[in-house]
Amino acid sequence: MTPLDVSEGVAKYLEGRLRALEEYSDVTDNSIRVYSGFLPRVTSNAEKRKLCPAVVVHPYTVEDDTDSIVGITVQVTTYDESMTEGHISLYHLLEVVRKELLSQNPIDMKYQIKDHKVTTMIPDDQPWPQWWGYLEFEVYIPKVRRNLNDVFAFNKSIK
Protein backbone atom coordinates (compact mmCIF):
# COMPACT_ATOMS: atom_id res chain seq x y z
CA MET A 1 0.00 0.00 0.00
CA THR A 2 1.60 3.26 -1.17
CA PRO A 3 0.63 6.85 -0.34
CA LEU A 4 -1.15 7.09 -3.69
CA ASP A 5 -3.05 3.84 -2.93
CA VAL A 6 -4.30 5.46 0.28
CA SER A 7 -5.28 8.67 -1.53
CA GLU A 8 -7.15 6.82 -4.26
CA GLY A 9 -8.83 4.45 -1.79
CA VAL A 10 -10.03 7.26 0.49
CA ALA A 11 -11.25 9.26 -2.54
CA LYS A 12 -13.19 6.26 -3.86
CA TYR A 13 -14.70 5.66 -0.41
CA LEU A 14 -15.77 9.31 -0.03
CA GLU A 15 -17.21 9.41 -3.54
CA GLY A 16 -19.39 6.41 -2.76
CA ARG A 17 -20.51 7.76 0.62
CA LEU A 18 -21.34 11.23 -0.74
CA ARG A 19 -23.40 9.66 -3.54
CA ALA A 20 -25.20 7.40 -1.05
CA LEU A 21 -25.99 10.41 1.14
CA GLU A 22 -27.17 12.28 -1.98
CA GLU A 23 -25.03 15.29 -1.09
CA TYR A 24 -24.95 18.07 -3.69
CA SER A 25 -24.56 21.83 -3.85
CA ASP A 26 -27.56 24.00 -3.04
CA VAL A 27 -26.12 26.69 -5.29
CA THR A 28 -25.13 24.86 -8.48
CA ASP A 29 -27.17 21.62 -8.25
CA ASN A 30 -23.98 19.76 -9.14
CA SER A 31 -23.13 16.46 -7.54
CA ILE A 32 -19.91 16.51 -5.56
CA ARG A 33 -16.84 15.64 -7.60
CA VAL A 34 -14.12 13.67 -5.83
CA TYR A 35 -10.51 13.63 -6.98
CA SER A 36 -7.32 11.92 -5.84
CA GLY A 37 -4.26 14.10 -6.25
CA PHE A 38 -5.05 17.64 -7.28
CA LEU A 39 -8.03 19.76 -8.27
CA PRO A 40 -8.02 20.63 -11.99
CA ARG A 41 -6.78 24.19 -12.59
CA VAL A 42 -9.31 26.69 -13.91
CA THR A 43 -9.11 30.43 -14.52
CA SER A 44 -12.63 31.82 -14.78
CA ASN A 45 -15.49 32.01 -12.29
CA ALA A 46 -17.69 30.15 -14.77
CA GLU A 47 -15.22 27.24 -14.74
CA LYS A 48 -14.98 27.37 -10.94
CA ARG A 49 -18.77 27.17 -10.71
CA LYS A 50 -18.81 24.02 -12.90
CA LEU A 51 -16.01 22.43 -10.88
CA CYS A 52 -17.65 22.90 -7.48
CA PRO A 53 -18.42 21.38 -5.13
CA ALA A 54 -15.34 19.19 -5.02
CA VAL A 55 -13.42 17.02 -2.58
CA VAL A 56 -9.74 16.37 -3.25
CA VAL A 57 -7.74 13.70 -1.41
CA HIS A 58 -4.01 14.40 -1.47
CA PRO A 59 -1.09 12.63 0.22
CA TYR A 60 1.28 15.30 1.50
CA THR A 61 3.93 13.48 3.55
CA VAL A 62 5.28 10.06 4.41
CA GLU A 63 7.03 9.46 7.72
CA ASP A 64 8.95 6.37 8.76
CA ASP A 65 9.66 6.01 12.47
CA THR A 66 8.25 3.40 14.82
CA ASP A 67 5.34 3.18 12.37
CA SER A 68 5.08 4.25 8.76
CA ILE A 69 2.35 6.80 8.16
CA VAL A 70 1.14 8.91 5.27
CA GLY A 71 -0.27 12.38 5.88
CA ILE A 72 -3.50 12.95 3.99
CA THR A 73 -5.20 16.26 3.21
CA VAL A 74 -8.83 16.25 2.12
CA GLN A 75 -9.52 19.61 0.51
CA VAL A 76 -13.13 20.72 0.14
CA THR A 77 -14.24 23.53 -2.13
CA THR A 78 -17.68 25.00 -2.77
CA TYR A 79 -18.95 27.87 -4.90
CA ASP A 80 -21.38 30.50 -3.62
CA GLU A 81 -21.52 34.16 -4.63
CA SER A 82 -23.10 35.23 -1.32
CA MET A 83 -20.58 37.26 0.68
CA THR A 84 -22.49 36.79 3.93
CA GLU A 85 -23.67 33.18 3.80
CA GLY A 86 -21.52 31.59 1.09
CA HIS A 87 -19.42 29.78 3.67
CA ILE A 88 -22.34 27.71 5.03
CA SER A 89 -22.19 25.01 2.35
CA LEU A 90 -18.43 24.72 2.92
CA TYR A 91 -18.88 24.12 6.65
CA HIS A 92 -21.63 21.60 5.96
CA LEU A 93 -19.58 19.60 3.47
CA LEU A 94 -16.49 19.63 5.70
CA GLU A 95 -18.56 18.22 8.55
CA VAL A 96 -20.13 15.52 6.35
CA VAL A 97 -16.67 14.40 5.21
CA ARG A 98 -15.26 14.48 8.77
CA LYS A 99 -18.16 12.38 10.05
CA GLU A 100 -17.78 9.84 7.25
CA LEU A 101 -14.05 9.48 7.88
CA LEU A 102 -14.27 9.07 11.65
CA SER A 103 -17.42 6.95 11.85
CA GLN A 104 -15.94 4.35 9.51
CA ASN A 105 -12.38 4.20 10.88
CA PRO A 106 -10.60 2.17 9.58
CA ILE A 107 -11.93 3.64 6.36
CA ASP A 108 -13.38 0.96 4.10
CA MET A 109 -11.89 -1.58 6.57
CA LYS A 110 -8.48 -0.79 5.06
CA TYR A 111 -7.13 2.67 5.97
CA GLN A 112 -6.74 3.31 9.70
CA ILE A 113 -6.63 6.93 10.81
CA LYS A 114 -3.85 7.29 13.37
CA ASP A 115 -5.14 7.99 16.90
CA HIS A 116 -8.65 8.55 15.45
CA LYS A 117 -7.60 12.19 14.95
CA VAL A 118 -8.74 14.50 12.14
CA THR A 119 -7.98 18.23 12.11
CA THR A 120 -10.27 20.58 10.16
CA MET A 121 -8.96 23.96 8.98
CA ILE A 122 -10.79 26.86 7.30
CA PRO A 123 -8.35 29.60 6.23
CA ASP A 124 -9.36 33.23 6.74
CA ASP A 125 -8.44 34.16 3.17
CA GLN A 126 -11.06 32.75 0.83
CA PRO A 127 -10.98 32.90 -2.99
CA TRP A 128 -14.56 34.22 -3.21
CA PRO A 129 -16.88 33.17 -4.82
CA GLN A 130 -15.11 29.88 -4.21
CA TRP A 131 -14.84 28.74 -0.58
CA TRP A 132 -12.39 26.15 0.72
CA GLY A 133 -11.17 24.30 3.76
CA TYR A 134 -9.39 21.07 4.48
CA LEU A 135 -9.07 18.14 6.82
CA GLU A 136 -5.76 16.53 7.75
CA PHE A 137 -5.08 13.12 9.22
CA GLU A 138 -2.51 10.36 9.15
CA VAL A 139 -3.00 6.80 7.95
CA TYR A 140 -0.83 3.80 8.79
CA ILE A 141 0.92 2.16 5.85
CA PRO A 142 3.16 -0.93 5.79
CA LYS A 143 6.66 -0.29 7.06
CA VAL A 144 9.40 -0.80 4.49
CA ARG A 145 11.94 -3.38 5.67
CA ARG A 146 15.24 -4.49 4.25
CA ASN A 147 14.91 -7.49 1.99
CA LEU A 148 17.44 -9.99 3.36
CA ASN A 149 17.33 -12.05 0.16
CA ASP A 150 18.75 -9.05 -1.71
CA VAL A 151 21.50 -8.67 0.92
CA PHE A 152 22.49 -12.33 0.61
CA ALA A 153 22.47 -12.12 -3.21
CA PHE A 154 24.62 -8.98 -3.09
CA ASN A 155 27.14 -10.59 -0.74
CA LYS A 156 27.40 -13.65 -3.03
CA SER A 157 27.96 -11.45 -6.08
CA ILE A 158 30.95 -9.62 -4.56
CA LYS A 159 32.84 -12.82 -3.56
CSV table of N, CA and C in Angstrom, one decimal:
chain,number,residue,atom,x,y,z
A,1,MET,N,0.9,-1.2,0.0
A,1,MET,CA,0.0,0.0,0.0
A,1,MET,C,0.9,1.2,0.0
A,2,THR,N,0.8,2.0,-1.0
A,2,THR,CA,1.6,3.3,-1.2
A,2,THR,C,0.8,4.5,-0.8
A,3,PRO,N,1.4,5.6,-0.6
A,3,PRO,CA,0.6,6.9,-0.3
A,3,PRO,C,-0.5,7.1,-1.4
A,4,LEU,N,-0.2,6.9,-2.6
A,4,LEU,CA,-1.2,7.1,-3.7
A,4,LEU,C,-2.3,6.1,-3.6
A,5,ASP,N,-2.0,4.8,-3.2
A,5,ASP,CA,-3.1,3.8,-2.9
A,5,ASP,C,-4.0,4.4,-1.9
A,6,VAL,N,-3.5,4.9,-0.8
A,6,VAL,CA,-4.3,5.5,0.3
A,6,VAL,C,-5.2,6.6,-0.2
A,7,SER,N,-4.5,7.5,-1.0
A,7,SER,CA,-5.3,8.7,-1.5
A,7,SER,C,-6.4,8.2,-2.4
A,8,GLU,N,-6.1,7.3,-3.3
A,8,GLU,CA,-7.2,6.8,-4.3
A,8,GLU,C,-8.2,6.0,-3.5
A,9,GLY,N,-7.9,5.2,-2.5
A,9,GLY,CA,-8.8,4.5,-1.8
A,9,GLY,C,-9.8,5.3,-1.0
A,10,VAL,N,-9.2,6.3,-0.3
A,10,VAL,CA,-10.0,7.3,0.5
A,10,VAL,C,-10.9,8.1,-0.4
A,11,ALA,N,-10.4,8.5,-1.6
A,11,ALA,CA,-11.2,9.3,-2.5
A,11,ALA,C,-12.4,8.4,-3.0
A,12,LYS,N,-12.1,7.2,-3.4
A,12,LYS,CA,-13.2,6.3,-3.9
A,12,LYS,C,-14.2,6.0,-2.8
A,13,TYR,N,-13.8,5.8,-1.5
A,13,TYR,CA,-14.7,5.7,-0.4
A,13,TYR,C,-15.6,6.9,-0.2
A,14,LEU,N,-15.0,8.1,-0.2
A,14,LEU,CA,-15.8,9.3,0.0
A,14,LEU,C,-16.7,9.5,-1.2
A,15,GLU,N,-16.3,9.3,-2.4
A,15,GLU,CA,-17.2,9.4,-3.5
A,15,GLU,C,-18.5,8.5,-3.4
A,16,GLY,N,-18.3,7.3,-3.0
A,16,GLY,CA,-19.4,6.4,-2.8
A,16,GLY,C,-20.3,6.9,-1.6
A,17,ARG,N,-19.7,7.3,-0.5
A,17,ARG,CA,-20.5,7.8,0.6
A,17,ARG,C,-21.3,9.0,0.3
A,18,LEU,N,-20.7,10.0,-0.4
A,18,LEU,CA,-21.3,11.2,-0.7
A,18,LEU,C,-22.5,11.0,-1.7
A,19,ARG,N,-22.3,10.0,-2.6
A,19,ARG,CA,-23.4,9.7,-3.5
A,19,ARG,C,-24.5,9.0,-2.8
A,20,ALA,N,-24.2,8.1,-1.8
A,20,ALA,CA,-25.2,7.4,-1.1
A,20,ALA,C,-26.0,8.4,-0.2
A,21,LEU,N,-25.3,9.4,0.3
A,21,LEU,CA,-26.0,10.4,1.1
A,21,LEU,C,-26.7,11.4,0.3
A,22,GLU,N,-26.6,11.4,-1.0
A,22,GLU,CA,-27.2,12.3,-2.0
A,22,GLU,C,-26.8,13.7,-1.7
A,23,GLU,N,-25.5,13.9,-1.3
A,23,GLU,CA,-25.0,15.3,-1.1
A,23,GLU,C,-24.8,16.0,-2.4
A,24,TYR,N,-25.2,17.3,-2.5
A,24,TYR,CA,-24.9,18.1,-3.7
A,24,TYR,C,-24.9,19.5,-3.3
A,25,SER,N,-24.6,20.4,-4.2
A,25,SER,CA,-24.6,21.8,-3.9
A,25,SER,C,-25.9,22.5,-4.0
A,26,ASP,N,-26.3,23.3,-3.0
A,26,ASP,CA,-27.6,24.0,-3.0
A,26,ASP,C,-27.5,25.1,-4.1
A,27,VAL,N,-26.3,25.6,-4.4
A,27,VAL,CA,-26.1,26.7,-5.3
A,27,VAL,C,-26.1,26.3,-6.7
A,28,THR,N,-25.3,25.2,-7.1
A,28,THR,CA,-25.1,24.9,-8.5
A,28,THR,C,-25.9,23.6,-8.9
A,29,ASP,N,-26.5,22.9,-8.0
A,29,ASP,CA,-27.2,21.6,-8.2
A,29,ASP,C,-26.2,20.6,-8.8
A,30,ASN,N,-24.9,20.8,-8.7
A,30,ASN,CA,-24.0,19.8,-9.1
A,30,ASN,C,-23.8,18.7,-8.1
A,31,SER,N,-23.5,17.5,-8.5
A,31,SER,CA,-23.1,16.5,-7.5
A,31,SER,C,-21.7,16.8,-7.2
A,32,ILE,N,-21.2,16.2,-6.1
A,32,ILE,CA,-19.9,16.5,-5.6
A,32,ILE,C,-18.9,15.7,-6.3
A,33,ARG,N,-17.9,16.3,-6.9
A,33,ARG,CA,-16.8,15.6,-7.6
A,33,ARG,C,-15.8,15.3,-6.6
A,34,VAL,N,-15.2,14.1,-6.7
A,34,VAL,CA,-14.1,13.7,-5.8
A,34,VAL,C,-12.9,13.3,-6.7
A,35,TYR,N,-11.8,13.9,-6.3
A,35,TYR,CA,-10.5,13.6,-7.0
A,35,TYR,C,-9.5,13.1,-6.0
A,36,SER,N,-8.5,12.3,-6.6
A,36,SER,CA,-7.3,11.9,-5.8
A,36,SER,C,-6.2,12.7,-6.5
A,37,GLY,N,-5.4,13.4,-5.7
A,37,GLY,CA,-4.3,14.1,-6.3
A,37,GLY,C,-4.5,15.6,-6.1
A,38,PHE,N,-4.9,16.2,-7.2
A,38,PHE,CA,-5.1,17.6,-7.3
A,38,PHE,C,-6.3,18.0,-8.0
A,39,LEU,N,-6.9,19.2,-7.6
A,39,LEU,CA,-8.0,19.8,-8.3
A,39,LEU,C,-7.6,20.3,-9.6
A,40,PRO,N,-8.4,20.1,-10.7
A,40,PRO,CA,-8.0,20.6,-12.0
A,40,PRO,C,-7.9,22.2,-11.9
A,41,ARG,N,-7.0,22.7,-12.6
A,41,ARG,CA,-6.8,24.2,-12.6
A,41,ARG,C,-7.8,24.8,-13.5
A,42,VAL,N,-8.4,25.9,-13.1
A,42,VAL,CA,-9.3,26.7,-13.9
A,42,VAL,C,-9.0,28.2,-13.7
A,43,THR,N,-9.4,29.0,-14.6
A,43,THR,CA,-9.1,30.4,-14.5
A,43,THR,C,-10.3,31.4,-14.4
A,44,SER,N,-11.5,30.9,-14.8
A,44,SER,CA,-12.6,31.8,-14.8
A,44,SER,C,-13.6,31.4,-13.7
A,45,ASN,N,-14.4,32.3,-13.3
A,45,ASN,CA,-15.5,32.0,-12.3
A,45,ASN,C,-16.5,31.0,-12.9
A,46,ALA,N,-16.8,31.1,-14.2
A,46,ALA,CA,-17.7,30.1,-14.8
A,46,ALA,C,-17.1,28.7,-14.7
A,47,GLU,N,-15.8,28.6,-14.9
A,47,GLU,CA,-15.2,27.2,-14.7
A,47,GLU,C,-15.2,26.8,-13.3
A,48,LYS,N,-15.0,27.7,-12.4
A,48,LYS,CA,-15.0,27.4,-10.9
A,48,LYS,C,-16.4,26.9,-10.5
A,49,ARG,N,-17.4,27.5,-11.0
A,49,ARG,CA,-18.8,27.2,-10.7
A,49,ARG,C,-19.1,25.7,-11.2
A,50,LYS,N,-18.6,25.4,-12.4
A,50,LYS,CA,-18.8,24.0,-12.9
A,50,LYS,C,-18.0,23.0,-12.1
A,51,LEU,N,-16.9,23.4,-11.6
A,51,LEU,CA,-16.0,22.4,-10.9
A,51,LEU,C,-16.5,22.1,-9.5
A,52,CYS,N,-17.2,23.0,-8.9
A,52,CYS,CA,-17.7,22.9,-7.5
A,52,CYS,C,-19.0,22.3,-7.4
A,53,PRO,N,-19.3,21.7,-6.3
A,53,PRO,CA,-18.4,21.4,-5.1
A,53,PRO,C,-17.5,20.2,-5.4
A,54,ALA,N,-16.3,20.2,-4.8
A,54,ALA,CA,-15.3,19.2,-5.0
A,54,ALA,C,-14.6,18.8,-3.7
A,55,VAL,N,-14.2,17.6,-3.7
A,55,VAL,CA,-13.4,17.0,-2.6
A,55,VAL,C,-12.2,16.4,-3.2
A,56,VAL,N,-11.0,16.8,-2.7
A,56,VAL,CA,-9.7,16.4,-3.3
A,56,VAL,C,-8.9,15.7,-2.2
A,57,VAL,N,-8.5,14.5,-2.4
A,57,VAL,CA,-7.7,13.7,-1.4
A,57,VAL,C,-6.3,13.7,-1.9
A,58,HIS,N,-5.4,14.2,-1.0
A,58,HIS,CA,-4.0,14.4,-1.5
A,58,HIS,C,-3.0,13.9,-0.4
A,59,PRO,N,-2.1,13.0,-0.7
A,59,PRO,CA,-1.1,12.6,0.2
A,59,PRO,C,0.0,13.7,0.3
A,60,TYR,N,0.3,14.2,1.4
A,60,TYR,CA,1.3,15.3,1.5
A,60,TYR,C,2.6,15.0,2.2
A,61,THR,N,2.7,13.9,2.9
A,61,THR,CA,3.9,13.5,3.6
A,61,THR,C,3.9,12.0,3.9
A,62,VAL,N,5.1,11.4,3.9
A,62,VAL,CA,5.3,10.1,4.4
A,62,VAL,C,6.4,10.1,5.5
A,63,GLU,N,6.1,9.4,6.6
A,63,GLU,CA,7.0,9.5,7.7
A,63,GLU,C,7.3,8.0,8.2
A,64,ASP,N,8.6,7.7,8.3
A,64,ASP,CA,8.9,6.4,8.8
A,64,ASP,C,9.7,6.5,10.1
A,65,ASP,N,9.1,6.0,11.1
A,65,ASP,CA,9.7,6.0,12.5
A,65,ASP,C,9.3,4.7,13.1
A,66,THR,N,8.7,4.7,14.2
A,66,THR,CA,8.3,3.4,14.8
A,66,THR,C,7.2,2.8,13.9
A,67,ASP,N,6.3,3.6,13.4
A,67,ASP,CA,5.3,3.2,12.4
A,67,ASP,C,5.6,4.0,11.1
A,68,SER,N,5.1,3.5,10.0
A,68,SER,CA,5.1,4.2,8.8
A,68,SER,C,3.7,4.8,8.6
A,69,ILE,N,3.6,6.1,8.3
A,69,ILE,CA,2.4,6.8,8.2
A,69,ILE,C,2.4,7.7,7.0
A,70,VAL,N,1.3,7.9,6.3
A,70,VAL,CA,1.1,8.9,5.3
A,70,VAL,C,0.2,10.0,5.8
A,71,GLY,N,0.6,11.2,5.6
A,71,GLY,CA,-0.3,12.4,5.9
A,71,GLY,C,-1.2,12.6,4.7
A,72,ILE,N,-2.5,12.8,5.0
A,72,ILE,CA,-3.5,13.0,4.0
A,72,ILE,C,-4.2,14.3,4.2
A,73,THR,N,-4.4,15.0,3.2
A,73,THR,CA,-5.2,16.3,3.2
A,73,THR,C,-6.4,16.0,2.4
A,74,VAL,N,-7.6,16.3,2.9
A,74,VAL,CA,-8.8,16.3,2.1
A,74,VAL,C,-9.3,17.7,2.0
A,75,GLN,N,-9.1,18.2,0.8
A,75,GLN,CA,-9.5,19.6,0.5
A,75,GLN,C,-11.0,19.6,0.0
A,76,VAL,N,-11.7,20.6,0.5
A,76,VAL,CA,-13.1,20.7,0.1
A,76,VAL,C,-13.3,22.1,-0.4
A,77,THR,N,-14.0,22.2,-1.6
A,77,THR,CA,-14.2,23.5,-2.1
A,77,THR,C,-15.7,23.6,-2.6
A,78,THR,N,-16.3,24.7,-2.3
A,78,THR,CA,-17.7,25.0,-2.8
A,78,THR,C,-17.7,26.3,-3.5
A,79,TYR,N,-18.8,26.6,-4.1
A,79,TYR,CA,-18.9,27.9,-4.9
A,79,TYR,C,-20.3,28.5,-4.5
A,80,ASP,N,-20.2,29.8,-4.0
A,80,ASP,CA,-21.4,30.5,-3.6
A,80,ASP,C,-21.0,32.0,-3.7
A,81,GLU,N,-21.8,32.7,-4.4
A,81,GLU,CA,-21.5,34.2,-4.6
A,81,GLU,C,-22.0,35.0,-3.5
A,82,SER,N,-22.7,34.5,-2.5
A,82,SER,CA,-23.1,35.2,-1.3
A,82,SER,C,-21.9,35.6,-0.5
A,83,MET,N,-21.7,36.8,-0.2
A,83,MET,CA,-20.6,37.3,0.7
A,83,MET,C,-20.9,37.1,2.2
A,84,THR,N,-22.1,36.9,2.5
A,84,THR,CA,-22.5,36.8,3.9
A,84,THR,C,-22.8,35.4,4.4
A,85,GLU,N,-23.3,34.5,3.4
A,85,GLU,CA,-23.7,33.2,3.8
A,85,GLU,C,-23.1,32.1,2.9
A,86,GLY,N,-22.1,32.5,2.0
A,86,GLY,CA,-21.5,31.6,1.1
A,86,GLY,C,-20.7,30.5,1.8
A,87,HIS,N,-20.2,30.8,3.0
A,87,HIS,CA,-19.4,29.8,3.7
A,87,HIS,C,-20.2,28.6,4.2
A,88,ILE,N,-21.5,28.7,4.3
A,88,ILE,CA,-22.3,27.7,5.0
A,88,ILE,C,-22.2,26.4,4.4
A,89,SER,N,-22.3,26.3,3.0
A,89,SER,CA,-22.2,25.0,2.3
A,89,SER,C,-20.8,24.4,2.5
A,90,LEU,N,-19.8,25.2,2.7
A,90,LEU,CA,-18.4,24.7,2.9
A,90,LEU,C,-18.4,24.0,4.3
A,91,TYR,N,-18.9,24.7,5.3
A,91,TYR,CA,-18.9,24.1,6.7
A,91,TYR,C,-19.7,22.8,6.7
A,92,HIS,N,-20.8,22.8,6.0
A,92,HIS,CA,-21.6,21.6,6.0
A,92,HIS,C,-20.9,20.4,5.3
A,93,LEU,N,-20.3,20.7,4.2
A,93,LEU,CA,-19.6,19.6,3.5
A,93,LEU,C,-18.3,19.1,4.2
A,94,LEU,N,-17.6,20.0,4.9
A,94,LEU,CA,-16.5,19.6,5.7
A,94,LEU,C,-17.0,18.7,6.8
A,95,GLU,N,-18.1,19.0,7.4
A,95,GLU,CA,-18.6,18.2,8.5
A,95,GLU,C,-19.0,16.9,8.1
A,96,VAL,N,-19.7,16.8,6.9
A,96,VAL,CA,-20.1,15.5,6.4
A,96,VAL,C,-18.9,14.6,6.1
A,97,VAL,N,-17.9,15.2,5.5
A,97,VAL,CA,-16.7,14.4,5.2
A,97,VAL,C,-16.0,13.9,6.5
A,98,ARG,N,-15.9,14.8,7.5
A,98,ARG,CA,-15.3,14.5,8.8
A,98,ARG,C,-16.0,13.3,9.4
A,99,LYS,N,-17.3,13.4,9.4
A,99,LYS,CA,-18.2,12.4,10.1
A,99,LYS,C,-18.0,11.0,9.3
A,100,GLU,N,-17.9,11.1,8.0
A,100,GLU,CA,-17.8,9.8,7.2
A,100,GLU,C,-16.4,9.2,7.5
A,101,LEU,N,-15.4,10.0,7.6
A,101,LEU,CA,-14.0,9.5,7.9
A,101,LEU,C,-14.0,8.8,9.3
A,102,LEU,N,-14.4,9.6,10.3
A,102,LEU,CA,-14.3,9.1,11.6
A,102,LEU,C,-15.2,8.0,12.0
A,103,SER,N,-16.4,8.0,11.5
A,103,SER,CA,-17.4,7.0,11.8
A,103,SER,C,-17.1,5.6,11.2
A,104,GLN,N,-16.3,5.6,10.2
A,104,GLN,CA,-15.9,4.3,9.5
A,104,GLN,C,-14.4,4.1,9.6
A,105,ASN,N,-13.8,4.4,10.7
A,105,ASN,CA,-12.4,4.2,10.9
A,105,ASN,C,-12.1,2.8,11.4
A,106,PRO,N,-11.4,1.9,10.8
A,106,PRO,CA,-10.6,2.2,9.6
A,106,PRO,C,-11.5,2.3,8.4
A,107,ILE,N,-11.1,3.3,7.5
A,107,ILE,CA,-11.9,3.6,6.4
A,107,ILE,C,-12.0,2.5,5.4
A,108,ASP,N,-13.2,2.1,5.0
A,108,ASP,CA,-13.4,1.0,4.1
A,108,ASP,C,-12.7,-0.3,4.6
A,109,MET,N,-12.5,-0.4,5.9
A,109,MET,CA,-11.9,-1.6,6.6
A,109,MET,C,-10.5,-1.8,6.1
A,110,LYS,N,-9.8,-0.7,5.6
A,110,LYS,CA,-8.5,-0.8,5.1
A,110,LYS,C,-7.5,0.3,5.5
A,111,TYR,N,-8.0,1.5,5.7
A,111,TYR,CA,-7.1,2.7,6.0
A,111,TYR,C,-7.4,3.2,7.4
A,112,GLN,N,-6.5,2.9,8.3
A,112,GLN,CA,-6.7,3.3,9.7
A,112,GLN,C,-6.2,4.7,10.0
A,113,ILE,N,-7.0,5.6,10.4
A,113,ILE,CA,-6.6,6.9,10.8
A,113,ILE,C,-5.9,6.8,12.1
A,114,LYS,N,-4.7,7.4,12.2
A,114,LYS,CA,-3.9,7.3,13.4
A,114,LYS,C,-4.5,8.1,14.5
A,115,ASP,N,-4.6,7.4,15.7
A,115,ASP,CA,-5.1,8.0,16.9
A,115,ASP,C,-6.6,8.5,16.7
A,116,HIS,N,-7.3,8.1,15.7
A,116,HIS,CA,-8.7,8.5,15.5
A,116,HIS,C,-8.7,10.1,15.5
A,117,LYS,N,-7.7,10.7,14.9
A,117,LYS,CA,-7.6,12.2,15.0
A,117,LYS,C,-7.7,12.8,13.6
A,118,VAL,N,-8.6,13.7,13.4
A,118,VAL,CA,-8.7,14.5,12.1
A,118,VAL,C,-8.8,16.0,12.5
A,119,THR,N,-8.0,16.8,11.9
A,119,THR,CA,-8.0,18.2,12.1
A,119,THR,C,-8.6,18.9,10.9
A,120,THR,N,-9.6,19.8,11.2
A,120,THR,CA,-10.3,20.6,10.2
A,120,THR,C,-9.8,22.0,10.2
A,121,MET,N,-9.4,22.6,9.1
A,121,MET,CA,-9.0,24.0,9.0
A,121,MET,C,-9.8,24.7,7.9
A,122,ILE,N,-10.1,26.0,8.3
A,122,ILE,CA,-10.8,26.9,7.3
A,122,ILE,C,-10.0,28.2,7.3
A,123,PRO,N,-9.2,28.4,6.3
A,123,PRO,CA,-8.4,29.6,6.2
A,123,PRO,C,-9.2,30.9,6.2
A,124,ASP,N,-8.7,31.9,6.8
A,124,ASP,CA,-9.4,33.2,6.7
A,124,ASP,C,-9.5,33.8,5.3
A,125,ASP,N,-8.4,33.7,4.6
A,125,ASP,CA,-8.4,34.2,3.2
A,125,ASP,C,-9.2,33.2,2.3
A,126,GLN,N,-10.2,33.6,1.7
A,126,GLN,CA,-11.1,32.8,0.8
A,126,GLN,C,-11.1,33.3,-0.6
A,127,PRO,N,-11.0,32.4,-1.6
A,127,PRO,CA,-11.0,32.9,-3.0
A,127,PRO,C,-12.4,33.1,-3.5
A,128,TRP,N,-13.2,34.0,-2.8
A,128,TRP,CA,-14.6,34.2,-3.2
A,128,TRP,C,-14.7,34.4,-4.7
A,129,PRO,N,-15.7,33.8,-5.3
A,129,PRO,CA,-16.9,33.2,-4.8
A,129,PRO,C,-16.7,31.7,-4.5
A,130,GLN,N,-15.4,31.2,-4.6
A,130,GLN,CA,-15.1,29.9,-4.2
A,130,GLN,C,-14.8,29.9,-2.7
A,131,TRP,N,-15.1,28.9,-2.0
A,131,TRP,CA,-14.8,28.7,-0.6
A,131,TRP,C,-14.1,27.4,-0.4
A,132,TRP,N,-13.1,27.4,0.5
A,132,TRP,CA,-12.4,26.1,0.7
A,132,TRP,C,-11.9,26.0,2.1
A,133,GLY,N,-11.7,24.7,2.5
A,133,GLY,CA,-11.2,24.3,3.8
A,133,GLY,C,-10.6,22.9,3.6
A,134,TYR,N,-10.0,22.4,4.6
A,134,TYR,CA,-9.4,21.1,4.5
A,134,TYR,C,-9.4,20.3,5.8
A,135,LEU,N,-9.2,19.0,5.7
A,135,LEU,CA,-9.1,18.1,6.8
A,135,LEU,C,-7.7,17.5,6.7
A,136,GLU,N,-7.0,17.3,7.8
A,136,GLU,CA,-5.8,16.5,7.8
A,136,GLU,C,-5.8,15.4,8.7
A,137,PHE,N,-5.2,14.3,8.3
A,137,PHE,CA,-5.1,13.1,9.2
A,137,PHE,C,-4.0,12.2,8.7
A,138,GLU,N,-3.6,11.3,9.5
A,138,GLU,CA,-2.5,10.4,9.1
A,138,GLU,C,-3.1,8.9,9.1
A,139,VAL,N,-2.6,8.2,8.2
A,139,VAL,CA,-3.0,6.8,7.9
A,139,VAL,C,-1.8,5.9,8.0
A,140,TYR,N,-1.9,4.8,8.7
A,140,TYR,CA,-0.8,3.8,8.8
A,140,TYR,C,-0.7,3.1,7.4
A,141,ILE,N,0.6,2.9,7.0
A,141,ILE,CA,0.9,2.2,5.8
A,141,ILE,C,2.0,1.1,6.2
A,142,PRO,N,2.2,0.1,5.4
A,142,PRO,CA,3.2,-0.9,5.8
A,142,PRO,C,4.6,-0.3,5.9
A,143,LYS,N,5.3,-0.7,6.9
A,143,LYS,CA,6.7,-0.3,7.1
A,143,LYS,C,7.6,-1.0,6.1
A,144,VAL,N,8.4,-0.2,5.4
A,144,VAL,CA,9.4,-0.8,4.5
A,144,VAL,C,10.5,-1.4,5.3
A,145,ARG,N,10.9,-2.7,5.0
A,145,ARG,CA,11.9,-3.4,5.7
A,145,ARG,C,13.0,-3.8,4.6
A,146,ARG,N,14.2,-4.0,5.1
A,146,ARG,CA,15.2,-4.5,4.2
A,146,ARG,C,14.9,-5.9,3.8
A,147,ASN,N,15.1,-6.2,2.5
A,147,ASN,CA,14.9,-7.5,2.0
A,147,ASN,C,16.2,-8.3,2.1
A,148,LEU,N,16.2,-9.2,3.1
A,148,LEU,CA,17.4,-10.0,3.4
A,148,LEU,C,17.9,-10.9,2.2
A,149,ASN,N,16.9,-11.3,1.4
A,149,ASN,CA,17.3,-12.1,0.2
A,149,ASN,C,18.2,-11.2,-0.8
A,150,ASP,N,17.9,-9.9,-0.9
A,150,ASP,CA,18.7,-9.1,-1.7
A,150,ASP,C,20.1,-8.9,-1.1
A,151,VAL,N,20.2,-8.8,0.2
A,151,VAL,CA,21.5,-8.7,0.9
A,151,VAL,C,22.3,-9.9,0.7
A,152,PHE,N,21.7,-11.1,0.8
A,152,PHE,CA,22.5,-12.3,0.6
A,152,PHE,C,22.9,-12.4,-0.8
A,153,ALA,N,22.1,-12.1,-1.8
A,153,ALA,CA,22.5,-12.1,-3.2
A,153,ALA,C,23.6,-11.2,-3.5
A,154,PHE,N,23.6,-10.0,-2.9
A,154,PHE,CA,24.6,-9.0,-3.1
A,154,PHE,C,25.9,-9.5,-2.5
A,155,ASN,N,25.9,-10.1,-1.4
A,155,ASN,CA,27.1,-10.6,-0.7
A,155,ASN,C,27.7,-11.7,-1.6
A,156,LYS,N,26.9,-12.6,-2.2
A,156,LYS,CA,27.4,-13.7,-3.0
A,156,LYS,C,28.1,-13.1,-4.3
A,157,SER,N,27.5,-12.0,-4.8
A,157,SER,CA,28.0,-11.5,-6.1
A,157,SER,C,29.3,-10.8,-5.9
A,158,ILE,N,29.7,-10.3,-4.7
A,158,ILE,CA,31.0,-9.6,-4.6
A,158,ILE,C,32.1,-10.6,-4.1
A,159,LYS,N,31.8,-11.8,-3.9
A,159,LYS,CA,32.8,-12.8,-3.6
A,159,LYS,C,33.5,-13.4,-4.8
